Short mmCIF file of C-alpha atoms and ligand atoms in Angstrom, two decimals:
data_model
loop_
_atom_site.label_atom_id
_atom_site.label_comp_id
_atom_site.label_asym_id
_atom_site.label_seq_id
_atom_site.Cartn_x
_atom_site.Cartn_y
_atom_site.Cartn_z
CA UNK K 1 3.99 27.70 -15.94
CA UNK K 2 5.49 28.77 -12.42
CA UNK K 3 3.01 30.89 -10.49
CA UNK K 4 4.41 33.28 -7.77
CA UNK K 5 1.52 33.52 -4.84
CA UNK K 6 0.19 36.58 -3.17
CA UNK K 7 2.18 37.57 -0.82
CA UNK K 8 3.04 41.16 -0.07
CA UNK K 9 1.81 42.04 3.18
CA UNK K 10 -0.31 45.35 2.19
CA UNK K 11 -2.81 42.86 -0.32
CA UNK K 12 -2.33 40.27 1.76
CA UNK K 13 -4.39 42.16 4.22
CA UNK K 14 -6.40 44.09 2.39
CA UNK K 15 -7.19 40.03 1.60
CA UNK K 16 -8.39 39.13 5.45
CA UNK K 17 -10.58 41.93 5.59
CA UNK K 18 -13.23 40.80 3.89
CA UNK K 19 -12.75 37.36 5.84
CA UNK K 20 -12.87 39.23 9.89
CA UNK K 21 -16.63 39.23 10.29
CA UNK K 22 -16.25 35.73 9.78
CA UNK K 23 -13.40 35.09 11.67
CA UNK K 24 -14.99 35.69 14.88
CA UNK K 25 -12.20 32.36 16.13
CA UNK K 26 -9.51 34.65 15.21
CA UNK K 27 -10.00 37.60 18.08
CA UNK K 28 -8.13 35.70 20.90
CA UNK K 29 -5.02 37.15 22.35
CA UNK K 30 -1.39 36.77 20.71
CA UNK K 31 0.86 36.80 24.01
CA UNK K 32 3.63 39.44 23.62
CA UNK K 33 6.14 36.04 23.27
CA UNK K 34 5.15 32.73 22.23
CA UNK K 35 7.63 29.65 22.36
CA UNK K 36 8.02 27.41 19.80
CA UNK K 37 10.51 24.42 18.68
CA UNK K 38 13.01 24.76 15.67
CA UNK K 39 13.74 22.79 13.02
CA UNK K 40 17.44 22.12 15.10
CA UNK K 41 15.38 21.15 17.51
CA UNK K 42 16.56 23.91 20.16
CA UNK K 43 13.31 26.57 21.27
CA UNK K 44 12.65 30.14 19.89
CA UNK K 45 10.62 32.91 20.50
CA UNK K 46 7.51 34.42 18.21
CA UNK K 47 6.97 38.12 18.56
CA UNK K 48 3.32 39.14 18.95
CA UNK K 49 3.43 41.58 16.09
CA UNK K 50 5.15 38.38 13.99
CA UNK K 51 2.09 36.25 14.82
CA UNK K 52 -0.95 38.75 14.24
CA UNK K 53 0.50 39.13 10.97
CA UNK K 54 0.74 35.79 10.19
CA UNK K 55 -3.10 35.50 10.81
CA UNK K 56 -4.18 38.49 9.86
CA UNK K 57 -2.29 36.84 6.30
CA UNK K 58 -4.11 33.99 6.42
CA UNK K 59 -8.17 33.07 5.20
CA UNK K 60 -8.28 30.29 7.53
CA UNK K 61 -7.67 30.33 11.43
CA UNK K 62 -4.41 30.77 12.99
CA UNK K 63 -4.78 29.00 16.48
CA UNK K 64 -2.64 29.04 18.90
CA UNK K 65 -2.09 27.20 22.58
CA UNK K 66 -6.05 27.32 24.49
CA UNK K 67 -8.16 28.78 21.15
CA UNK K 68 -11.47 27.43 20.67
CA UNK K 69 -10.76 24.51 18.28
CA UNK K 70 -6.76 23.78 19.22
CA UNK K 71 -7.55 20.63 20.92
CA UNK K 72 -9.80 18.97 18.54
CA UNK K 73 -7.06 20.28 15.49
CA UNK K 74 -4.52 18.80 17.08
CA UNK K 75 -5.68 15.51 17.04
CA UNK K 76 -4.18 13.04 14.91
CA UNK K 77 -5.24 9.00 14.55
CA UNK K 78 -2.26 7.70 17.04
CA UNK K 79 -3.34 8.37 20.01
CA UNK K 80 0.35 7.70 21.08
CA UNK K 81 1.25 11.07 20.42
CA UNK K 82 -0.53 13.58 22.22
CA UNK K 83 2.00 16.59 20.44
CA UNK K 84 1.07 20.93 21.44
CA UNK K 85 2.00 22.95 18.22
CA UNK K 86 3.23 26.26 19.24
CA UNK K 87 0.80 26.79 15.77
CA UNK K 88 -1.68 25.29 13.95
CA UNK K 89 -2.92 27.10 11.01
CA UNK K 90 -6.42 25.86 9.00
CA UNK K 91 -4.95 26.33 5.39
CA UNK K 92 -8.46 27.67 3.83
CA UNK K 93 -6.61 26.85 -0.43
CA UNK K 94 -3.17 27.65 -1.50
CA UNK K 95 -2.70 31.01 -0.37
CA UNK K 96 -2.20 29.41 3.09
CA UNK K 97 -0.18 26.88 2.78
CA UNK K 98 2.16 29.41 0.68
CA UNK K 99 2.19 32.15 3.76
CA UNK K 100 2.18 29.46 6.70
CA UNK K 101 5.62 27.71 4.48
CA UNK K 102 6.88 31.12 4.49
CA UNK K 103 6.17 31.18 7.91
CA UNK K 104 7.66 28.07 8.90
CA UNK K 105 11.06 28.69 6.66
CA UNK K 106 11.34 32.76 7.69
CA UNK K 107 11.09 31.13 11.97
CA UNK K 108 13.15 28.20 11.92
CA UNK K 109 10.63 26.06 12.56
CA UNK K 110 9.61 22.41 12.82
CA UNK K 111 7.03 21.83 10.41
CA UNK K 112 3.82 18.92 10.42
CA UNK K 113 2.15 19.33 7.18
CA UNK K 114 -1.46 17.65 8.43
CA UNK K 115 -3.80 16.19 5.67
CA UNK K 116 -6.51 12.75 7.28
CA UNK K 117 -4.23 12.62 10.98
CA UNK K 118 -3.21 8.98 9.38
CA UNK K 119 0.96 8.99 9.80
CA UNK K 120 1.20 6.14 12.25
CA UNK K 121 4.23 7.09 13.37
CA UNK K 122 2.99 10.99 14.59
CA UNK K 123 4.61 12.89 11.26
CA UNK K 124 1.68 15.11 11.24
CA UNK K 125 1.66 17.39 14.28
CA UNK K 126 4.44 18.31 16.00
CA UNK K 127 5.86 19.35 19.73
CA UNK K 128 5.61 23.14 19.92
CA UNK K 129 6.40 23.35 16.11
CA UNK K 130 3.71 25.22 13.21
CA UNK K 131 1.77 22.74 11.99
CA UNK K 132 0.09 23.46 8.97
CA UNK K 133 -3.15 21.88 8.73
CA UNK K 134 -5.11 20.84 5.30
CA UNK K 135 -8.16 18.93 7.09
CA UNK K 136 -10.33 22.07 5.78
CA UNK K 137 -9.15 21.90 2.33
CA UNK K 138 -12.69 19.05 0.99
CA UNK K 139 -13.58 20.17 -2.96
CA UNK K 140 -13.60 17.19 -4.93
CA UNK K 141 -14.20 17.16 -8.44
CA UNK K 142 -15.46 15.04 -11.11
CA UNK K 143 -15.47 15.37 -14.77
CA UNK K 144 -17.31 12.48 -15.63
CA UNK K 145 -16.01 13.64 -19.79
CA UNK K 146 -12.56 13.28 -19.09
CA UNK K 147 -12.86 10.95 -16.23
CA UNK K 148 -10.53 12.84 -13.63
CA UNK K 149 -10.87 14.15 -9.79
CA UNK K 150 -8.98 17.31 -8.69
CA UNK K 151 -8.99 16.53 -4.91
CA UNK K 152 -8.11 19.24 -2.22
CA UNK K 153 -5.96 18.06 0.21
CA UNK K 154 -8.40 17.32 3.29
CA UNK K 155 -10.38 15.12 1.72
CA UNK K 156 -10.26 11.81 2.79
CA UNK K 157 -10.38 8.16 0.88
CA UNK K 158 -14.08 7.75 1.54
CA UNK K 159 -15.26 10.63 0.07
CA UNK K 160 -13.52 10.07 -3.40
CA UNK K 161 -15.13 6.99 -3.93
CA UNK K 162 -18.44 8.41 -3.35
CA UNK K 163 -18.30 11.04 -5.36
CA UNK K 164 -16.19 8.81 -8.29
CA UNK K 165 -18.34 6.35 -7.82
CA UNK K 166 -21.81 8.15 -8.03
CA UNK K 167 -20.53 8.71 -12.18
CA UNK K 168 -19.57 4.90 -12.26
CA UNK K 169 -15.99 5.94 -11.99
CA UNK K 170 -13.40 5.09 -9.37
CA UNK K 171 -9.45 5.33 -9.01
CA UNK K 172 -6.96 3.32 -6.84
CA UNK K 173 -7.41 4.15 -2.98
CA UNK K 174 -6.54 2.65 0.29
CA UNK K 175 -8.75 0.61 2.76
CA UNK K 176 -9.59 2.84 5.55
CA UNK K 177 -12.26 5.19 4.49
CA UNK K 178 -11.69 7.70 6.76
CA UNK K 179 -7.28 8.22 5.97
CA UNK K 180 -6.19 11.17 3.81
CA UNK K 181 -5.97 10.76 -0.45
CA UNK K 182 -2.94 13.19 -0.92
CA UNK K 183 -0.65 11.16 2.30
CA UNK K 184 -1.69 8.24 1.15
CA UNK K 185 -1.27 9.22 -2.46
CA UNK K 186 2.40 11.02 -2.55
CA UNK K 187 4.36 8.05 -0.29
CA UNK K 188 2.46 5.46 -3.34
CA UNK K 189 -1.09 4.75 -1.93
CA UNK K 190 -2.67 0.89 -2.72
CA UNK K 191 -5.58 -0.70 -2.13
CA UNK K 192 -8.49 -2.64 -3.30
CA UNK K 193 -8.09 -2.40 -6.80
CA UNK K 194 -3.98 -1.36 -7.02
CA UNK K 195 -3.42 -5.07 -8.79
CA UNK K 196 -6.37 -4.20 -11.59
CA UNK K 197 -5.53 0.11 -11.69
CA UNK K 198 -2.00 0.31 -10.22
CA UNK K 199 -1.35 2.92 -7.25
CA UNK K 200 -2.68 6.11 -6.79
CA UNK K 201 0.23 7.16 -7.36
CA UNK K 202 -0.04 5.62 -10.91
CA UNK K 203 -3.82 7.51 -11.90
CA UNK K 204 -2.18 11.03 -10.94
CA UNK K 205 -2.83 13.01 -14.01
CA UNK K 206 -1.43 16.40 -11.74
CA UNK K 207 -0.61 18.15 -8.75
CA UNK K 208 -0.45 21.66 -7.67
CA UNK K 209 2.31 22.08 -5.23
CA UNK K 210 3.55 25.18 -2.78
CA UNK K 211 7.84 24.65 -1.82
CA UNK K 212 8.93 25.90 0.98
CA UNK K 213 10.14 29.16 -0.36
CA UNK K 214 6.25 29.84 -0.92
CA UNK K 215 6.38 29.37 -4.24
CA UNK K 216 3.30 27.07 -6.90
CA UNK K 217 3.99 24.84 -9.15
CA UNK K 218 2.49 22.38 -11.53
CA UNK K 219 3.33 19.15 -11.75
CA UNK K 220 2.28 16.82 -14.77
CA UNK K 221 4.30 14.99 -17.41
CA UNK K 222 5.70 18.20 -18.98
CA UNK K 223 5.29 21.49 -16.32
CA UNK K 224 8.36 20.03 -13.57
CA UNK K 225 8.64 16.36 -14.96
CA UNK K 226 11.54 16.22 -11.77
CA UNK K 227 8.68 17.32 -9.25
CA UNK K 228 6.32 15.15 -11.06
CA UNK K 229 8.55 12.22 -10.60
CA UNK K 230 9.41 12.39 -7.15
CA UNK K 231 6.29 13.63 -6.08
CA UNK K 232 4.30 10.25 -7.11
CA UNK K 233 5.77 7.93 -4.47
CA UNK K 234 8.96 10.95 -2.22
CA UNK K 235 5.97 10.78 -0.01
CA UNK K 236 5.51 14.87 1.30
CA UNK K 237 9.35 15.76 1.18
CA UNK K 238 9.11 18.24 -1.82
CA UNK K 239 6.77 20.87 -1.14
CA UNK K 240 3.03 20.84 0.47
CA UNK K 241 0.40 19.28 -2.32
CA UNK K 242 -2.84 21.74 -2.66
CA UNK K 243 -4.19 19.97 -5.16
CA UNK K 244 -4.27 16.44 -6.93
CA UNK K 245 -6.11 15.31 -10.01
CA UNK K 246 -6.72 11.41 -10.50
CA UNK K 247 -7.59 9.67 -13.43
CA UNK K 248 -10.91 7.79 -13.41
CA UNK K 249 -11.77 4.38 -14.43
CA UNK K 250 -15.57 3.29 -15.33
CA UNK K 251 -16.50 0.81 -12.62
CA UNK K 252 -18.96 -2.31 -11.87
CA UNK K 253 -19.87 -1.14 -7.74
CA UNK K 254 -20.90 -4.71 -6.86
CA UNK K 255 -17.88 -6.59 -6.75
CA UNK K 256 -17.44 -10.53 -4.84
CA UNK K 257 -16.22 -9.96 -1.61
CA UNK K 258 -16.74 -10.34 2.00
CA UNK K 259 -14.88 -12.13 4.99
CA UNK K 260 -14.18 -15.82 5.55
CA UNK K 261 -12.86 -16.24 9.12
CA UNK K 262 -11.20 -19.47 10.09
CA UNK K 263 -10.26 -21.54 13.45
CA UNK K 264 -7.06 -20.01 14.75
CA UNK K 265 -6.01 -23.81 14.90
CA UNK K 266 -5.81 -24.52 11.02
CA UNK K 267 -4.03 -21.46 10.25
CA UNK K 268 -1.54 -22.85 9.49
CA UNK K 269 -3.07 -25.33 6.35
CA UNK K 270 -4.94 -22.65 5.22
CA UNK K 271 -1.95 -20.18 5.23
CA UNK K 272 0.24 -22.47 2.78
CA UNK K 273 -2.50 -23.15 0.52
CA UNK K 274 -3.47 -19.40 0.75
CA UNK K 275 -0.14 -18.60 -0.49
CA UNK K 276 -0.24 -20.71 -3.66
CA UNK K 277 -4.17 -20.05 -4.26
CA UNK K 278 -3.09 -16.33 -4.53
CA UNK K 279 -0.18 -17.17 -7.17
CA UNK K 280 -1.62 -17.55 -9.95
CA UNK K 281 -5.18 -15.25 -8.30
CA UNK K 282 -6.22 -12.97 -11.62
CA UNK K 283 -5.67 -8.76 -10.68
CA UNK K 284 -8.82 -7.99 -10.41
CA UNK K 285 -8.62 -10.06 -6.63
CA UNK K 286 -7.65 -8.84 -3.78
CA UNK K 287 -7.31 -10.30 -0.40
CA UNK K 288 -6.32 -9.02 2.65
CA UNK K 289 -4.60 -11.49 5.50
CA UNK K 290 -5.36 -10.61 9.64
CA UNK K 291 -3.61 -12.83 11.68
CA UNK K 292 -4.11 -13.17 15.73
CA UNK K 293 -5.91 -11.36 18.37
CA UNK K 294 -9.83 -10.53 17.41
CA UNK K 295 -9.86 -9.40 21.71
CA UNK K 296 -7.67 -10.97 24.41
CA UNK K 297 -8.22 -14.75 24.46
CA UNK K 298 -9.65 -14.35 20.90
CA UNK K 299 -7.52 -15.48 18.15
CA UNK K 300 -8.76 -16.08 14.25
CA UNK K 301 -7.35 -16.00 10.62
CA UNK K 302 -9.87 -13.97 8.10
CA UNK K 303 -9.66 -12.72 4.96
CA UNK K 304 -11.13 -9.41 3.14
CA UNK K 305 -12.05 -10.26 -0.09
CA UNK K 306 -12.69 -7.77 -2.98
CA UNK K 307 -13.28 -9.05 -6.63
CA UNK K 308 -13.76 -6.42 -8.08
CA UNK K 309 -14.36 -8.80 -11.48
CA UNK K 310 -17.54 -10.11 -12.48
CA UNK K 311 -19.43 -11.47 -9.78
CA UNK K 312 -20.64 -14.68 -11.28
CA UNK K 313 -16.23 -15.24 -12.01
CA UNK K 314 -15.89 -14.36 -8.51
CA UNK K 315 -17.82 -17.32 -6.76
CA UNK K 316 -15.92 -19.67 -9.55
CA UNK K 317 -12.89 -18.42 -9.11
CA UNK K 318 -13.47 -18.58 -4.72
CA UNK K 319 -14.24 -22.28 -4.25
CA UNK K 320 -11.12 -23.68 -4.27
CA UNK K 321 -10.23 -21.90 -1.35
CA UNK K 322 -14.08 -22.30 0.42
CA UNK K 323 -13.26 -25.75 0.23
CA UNK K 324 -10.06 -26.25 0.89
CA UNK K 325 -11.28 -26.04 4.75
CA UNK K 326 -15.21 -24.76 5.49
CA UNK K 327 -14.75 -21.46 7.21
CA UNK K 328 -16.16 -20.92 10.86
CA UNK K 329 -18.57 -17.84 8.97
CA UNK K 330 -18.53 -17.51 5.26
CA UNK K 331 -19.64 -13.89 4.77
CA UNK K 332 -18.81 -13.76 0.79
CA UNK K 333 -21.19 -12.40 -1.68
CA UNK K 334 -22.11 -10.22 -4.51
CA UNK K 335 -21.62 -6.48 -1.90
CA UNK K 336 -21.63 -2.98 -2.90
CA UNK K 337 -17.50 -1.36 -2.70
CA UNK K 338 -18.31 0.98 -0.98
CA UNK K 339 -19.50 -1.05 2.15
CA UNK K 340 -16.11 -3.27 1.52
CA UNK K 341 -14.86 0.11 1.04
CA UNK K 342 -15.48 0.78 5.50
CA UNK K 343 -14.64 -2.55 6.22
CA UNK K 344 -11.14 -1.75 8.27
CA UNK K 345 -13.26 1.37 9.36
CA UNK K 346 -13.58 0.41 13.12
CA UNK K 347 -10.85 -1.34 13.15
CA UNK K 348 -8.46 0.93 12.31
CA UNK K 349 -10.43 4.09 14.03
CA UNK K 350 -9.44 6.79 15.40
CA UNK K 351 -8.84 7.55 19.60
CA UNK K 352 -6.14 3.82 20.62
CA UNK K 353 -2.55 4.20 21.26
CA UNK K 354 -0.94 2.17 18.56
CA UNK K 355 2.64 0.85 17.98
CA UNK K 356 2.73 -1.13 14.20
CA UNK K 357 5.68 -2.17 12.01
CA UNK K 358 5.86 -3.00 8.48
CA UNK K 359 7.89 -4.31 5.80
CA UNK K 360 7.36 -5.67 1.96
CA UNK K 361 7.55 -9.04 1.15
CA UNK K 362 8.58 -11.03 -2.35
CA UNK K 363 7.23 -13.78 -1.50
CA UNK K 364 4.66 -15.76 1.10
CA UNK K 365 7.68 -18.73 2.24
CA UNK K 366 6.64 -21.41 4.45
CA UNK K 367 9.06 -20.01 6.90
CA UNK K 368 7.04 -15.90 6.99
CA UNK K 369 4.07 -18.45 8.12
CA UNK K 370 6.14 -20.22 10.69
CA UNK K 371 7.64 -16.74 12.11
CA UNK K 372 4.48 -15.36 12.08
CA UNK K 373 2.04 -18.04 13.86
CA UNK K 374 5.19 -18.53 16.49
CA UNK K 375 4.01 -14.66 17.69
CA UNK K 376 0.45 -16.55 19.31
CA UNK K 377 2.78 -19.19 21.30
CA UNK K 378 1.51 -17.71 24.43
CA UNK K 379 -2.15 -17.63 25.21
CA UNK K 380 -1.65 -14.69 27.78
CA UNK K 381 0.43 -12.61 25.14
CA UNK K 382 -0.47 -8.21 24.49
CA UNK K 383 -3.21 -8.60 21.88
CA UNK K 384 -1.20 -8.52 18.03
CA UNK K 385 -2.48 -8.58 14.57
CA UNK K 386 -0.25 -9.04 12.26
CA UNK K 387 -1.32 -7.73 8.35
CA UNK K 388 -0.33 -9.54 5.61
CA UNK K 389 -1.77 -7.58 2.25
CA UNK K 390 -1.39 -7.99 -1.58
CA UNK K 391 1.00 -5.22 -2.29
CA UNK K 392 2.48 -6.58 -6.18
CA UNK K 393 1.40 -8.32 -9.10
CA UNK K 394 -0.96 -6.78 -11.58
CA UNK K 395 -0.85 -2.95 -13.09
CA UNK K 396 2.17 -2.06 -10.20
CA UNK K 397 4.17 -4.55 -11.41
CA UNK K 398 3.86 -3.09 -15.15
CA UNK K 399 5.35 0.39 -14.38
CA UNK K 400 9.20 0.45 -14.02
CA UNK K 401 11.01 1.56 -10.47
CA UNK K 402 12.08 4.34 -11.80
CA UNK K 403 9.58 5.51 -13.75
CA UNK K 404 8.08 7.23 -10.36
CA UNK K 405 9.70 7.67 -7.57
CA UNK K 406 8.16 3.93 -6.39
CA UNK K 407 10.79 1.59 -6.37
CA UNK K 408 9.41 -1.43 -5.05
CA UNK K 409 7.86 -2.58 -8.21
CA UNK K 410 8.55 -6.38 -8.05
CA UNK K 411 7.74 -7.41 -3.82
CA UNK K 412 4.14 -8.54 -4.15
CA UNK K 413 3.06 -8.29 -0.34
CA UNK K 414 2.93 -6.06 2.50
CA UNK K 415 2.64 -7.45 6.68
CA UNK K 416 2.45 -5.49 9.32
CA UNK K 417 2.44 -6.55 12.92
CA UNK K 418 0.72 -3.66 15.19
CA UNK K 419 -1.15 -3.28 18.08
CA UNK K 420 -2.79 -0.79 20.05
CA UNK K 421 -3.69 -0.21 24.09
CA UNK K 422 -5.73 2.37 25.83
CA UNK K 423 -4.14 3.65 28.46
CA UNK K 424 -0.51 5.67 28.20
CA UNK K 425 0.77 3.07 31.10
CA UNK K 426 0.72 0.05 28.50
CA UNK K 427 2.42 1.96 25.85
CA UNK K 428 5.94 0.34 27.00
CA UNK K 429 4.49 -3.46 26.69
CA UNK K 430 2.92 -2.65 24.09
CA UNK K 431 5.86 -1.72 21.71
CA UNK K 432 7.37 -4.54 23.27
CA UNK K 433 5.15 -6.89 21.48
CA UNK K 434 5.44 -5.78 18.23
CA UNK K 435 9.02 -5.40 18.69
CA UNK K 436 9.26 -8.10 19.47
CA UNK K 437 7.51 -10.35 17.06
CA UNK K 438 9.12 -8.10 14.13
CA UNK K 439 12.76 -9.23 14.71
CA UNK K 440 11.18 -12.37 13.77
CA UNK K 441 9.33 -11.18 10.75
CA UNK K 442 11.77 -8.41 9.81
CA UNK K 443 15.04 -11.16 8.77
CA UNK K 444 12.01 -11.92 5.55
CA UNK K 445 11.30 -8.78 4.96
CA UNK K 446 12.73 -6.27 1.78
CA UNK K 447 12.14 -2.44 2.11
CA UNK K 448 9.05 -1.00 3.29
CA UNK K 449 6.23 1.26 2.20
CA UNK K 450 7.53 4.83 3.58
CA UNK K 451 4.18 5.36 4.44
CA UNK K 452 5.20 3.42 7.13
CA UNK K 453 7.70 4.53 8.97
CA UNK K 454 7.30 3.48 12.03
CA UNK K 455 10.55 2.30 13.88
CA UNK K 456 13.03 2.91 11.42
CA UNK K 457 15.65 5.22 12.13
CA UNK K 458 16.09 8.73 9.65
CA UNK K 459 19.46 7.72 7.48
CA UNK K 460 17.55 3.81 6.87
CA UNK K 461 15.11 5.92 4.60
CA UNK K 462 16.77 3.83 1.98
CA UNK K 463 15.04 0.71 2.96
CA UNK K 464 11.69 3.17 1.62
CA UNK K 465 13.03 4.26 -2.08
CA UNK K 466 15.53 1.70 -2.82
CA UNK K 467 17.42 2.86 -6.14
CA UNK K 468 16.03 6.52 -5.98
CA UNK K 469 17.38 7.64 -3.27
CA UNK K 470 19.77 9.65 -5.26
CA UNK K 471 18.10 11.11 -7.80
CA UNK K 472 15.50 11.91 -4.44
CA UNK K 473 18.00 14.06 -2.73
CA UNK K 474 18.65 15.91 -6.00
CA UNK K 475 15.58 16.87 -6.61
CA UNK K 476 14.74 17.80 -2.70
CA UNK K 477 18.49 19.43 -2.81
CA UNK K 478 16.88 22.05 -5.85
CA UNK K 479 13.47 22.54 -4.01
CA UNK K 480 14.47 21.83 -0.85
CA UNK K 481 17.56 22.56 0.48
CA UNK K 482 16.64 23.35 4.52
CA UNK K 483 14.64 20.66 4.76
CA UNK K 484 11.99 22.03 6.26
CA UNK K 485 10.02 19.46 4.84
CA UNK K 486 11.18 16.56 7.13
CA UNK K 487 8.49 14.89 9.40
CA UNK K 488 8.27 12.17 6.94
CA UNK K 489 10.12 9.71 5.49
CA UNK K 490 12.60 11.69 4.79
CA UNK K 491 15.06 12.39 1.83
CA UNK K 492 18.08 14.35 2.71
CA UNK K 493 19.26 17.10 0.96
CA UNK K 494 22.24 16.00 -0.92
C1 FAD M 1 -5.93 2.78 10.03
C2 FAD M 1 -5.15 3.40 8.27
C3 FAD M 1 -5.22 2.40 7.49
C4 FAD M 1 -4.24 2.75 6.23
N1 FAD M 1 -4.40 1.84 4.98
C5 FAD M 1 -4.05 1.54 3.72
C6 FAD M 1 -4.43 1.94 2.36
O1 FAD M 1 -5.07 0.44 2.67
N2 FAD M 1 -2.96 1.80 1.87
C7 FAD M 1 -2.23 2.82 1.61
O2 FAD M 1 -1.38 2.31 0.91
N3 FAD M 1 -1.61 3.12 2.92
C8 FAD M 1 -3.01 2.84 4.24
N4 FAD M 1 -2.20 3.61 5.34
C9 FAD M 1 -0.69 3.92 5.97
C10 FAD M 1 -1.74 5.31 4.64
O3 FAD M 1 -2.07 6.22 3.18
C11 FAD M 1 -0.09 6.66 6.03
O4 FAD M 1 -0.55 6.61 6.78
C12 FAD M 1 -1.07 8.23 4.83
O5 FAD M 1 0.48 9.35 4.96
C13 FAD M 1 -2.01 9.01 5.41
O6 FAD M 1 -1.88 10.32 4.66
P1 FAD M 1 -3.18 11.08 5.82
O7 FAD M 1 -3.39 12.05 5.25
O8 FAD M 1 -3.84 10.08 6.22
O9 FAD M 1 -1.92 11.40 6.92
P2 FAD M 1 -1.36 12.43 7.93
O10 FAD M 1 -0.87 11.95 8.74
O11 FAD M 1 -2.18 13.76 7.58
O12 FAD M 1 -0.14 13.07 6.93
C14 FAD M 1 0.86 11.79 7.01
C15 FAD M 1 1.96 12.74 6.48
O13 FAD M 1 1.53 12.62 4.97
C16 FAD M 1 2.62 13.73 4.44
N5 FAD M 1 1.34 14.77 3.66
C17 FAD M 1 -0.05 14.86 4.21
N6 FAD M 1 -0.73 15.67 2.94
C18 FAD M 1 0.39 16.16 2.60
C19 FAD M 1 0.04 17.00 1.83
N7 FAD M 1 -1.42 18.05 0.91
N8 FAD M 1 1.20 17.25 1.10
C20 FAD M 1 2.39 17.27 1.13
N9 FAD M 1 2.80 15.71 2.10
C21 FAD M 1 1.23 15.47 2.35
C22 FAD M 1 3.12 14.78 5.39
O14 FAD M 1 4.08 14.08 5.49
C23 FAD M 1 2.85 13.57 6.54
O15 FAD M 1 3.66 14.19 7.73
C24 FAD M 1 -3.02 3.30 6.18
C25 FAD M 1 -3.07 4.25 7.43
C26 FAD M 1 -3.89 3.86 8.38
C27 FAD M 1 -3.14 4.60 9.74
#
């Protein structure tokens, strides 16, 4: 099925009339000429009449610098990216997305797509270009009979979890509840339930997507299957998703989980034991390891545990790890899944400048443990945190690498080095701390997550897509030949 969105200027103007009453925000004056960044890095000048036409054809607000709400709308998770788009189109629906993409393409503008704003490399806000902001599109519709969730692209993970859980259902999401569902899913989407139910992309039944030419297509296994294949792991390269449908699973809401905190002095022995312990762990068990500075001068090793099988089994299963070394604090027990799903929210909060990079591991080998712990030899160094997250096995590995665009089905872990700081003056030192640590860790990694591309050059995106890159490039050429959607783990249209 192919649906062309309405975009005739007469009909657009007629439709927008009915919204004018609610559009006091749209009354700001537009300058005669507005400077904007082009795709090729040059600047261009947009005419007032073009901007006014664009604004009149949108159902949601079009914000310019100085407009009320502009500064809030351009904020992203990583405060290191304090960018000022020339225009922010706050889309109210698929028609707004289509109009914004067409405006961007017609004027050759640099385009950023903003869902939940969590891109650690700042891909969802651009300097001087057009920001397509989806964060007003927040509907989640659960169908308890079909066991599906229909989700708009501004929905955050916490909302999806809560709506589904209210009906005793769940799907795989990520570990911080204020992450955008669409952005996370398009790159793969891994979290506490992934080894049990698969990645977020493995639970997608279909996506509605608007391509840069303004055409809205349904992508499912039957309709536009090439696009459906590419969208499941190929990130935001092929269009802007206006709606995603997820498959849901019946779910017990009480987990056996929480945190185990260890003295940093015991980190080496505990981590080596942990590597063996996890080698045979059931798919219901997910443990994220955090190593490093809780704050300056205070280092720790923390396991964040979620066992989604029967609670009694969880206690039995965790006993060997608990018995190996007594934790300083043991906070593991029966706990609501929604509570676990917000454990990372404060550590992962908005408002800090951040630098982080990550890569996949086939094994948690002793050399990796050594390389990680060596980064903490200097007690006075800038605070650093290293996360080791389960990212493979179970239902993730049951899908072939070529079945979806998400390639890395054989890896087991994702290791991330990160730091954060408040003031711009600390930026160079913060980045240097992570880069130095990464020099020792990177040689042990194999490929990386498309949703985590900090520090990677555009020509290195094969590391994200592996053997699927060439097929993705062909599909990119079909749907986005001008590479309008390039602020992502970019696939070149070749
Ligand atoms: C604190 C934190 C925790 C995280 N935890 C996890 C985790 O547990 N599991 C995991 O898998 N990942 C995790 N991530 C990575 C996360 O998946 C990516 O950052 C993802 O891109 C976030 O999506 P977003 O919509 O919030 O981000 P945004 O910054 O809004 O978007 C990022 C990019 O996604 C694309 N995009 C977003 N929405 C659309 C759309 N509707 N159509 C087309 N393209 C779109 C665009 O290319 C955009 O540049 C985490 C990131 C952070 C910062």
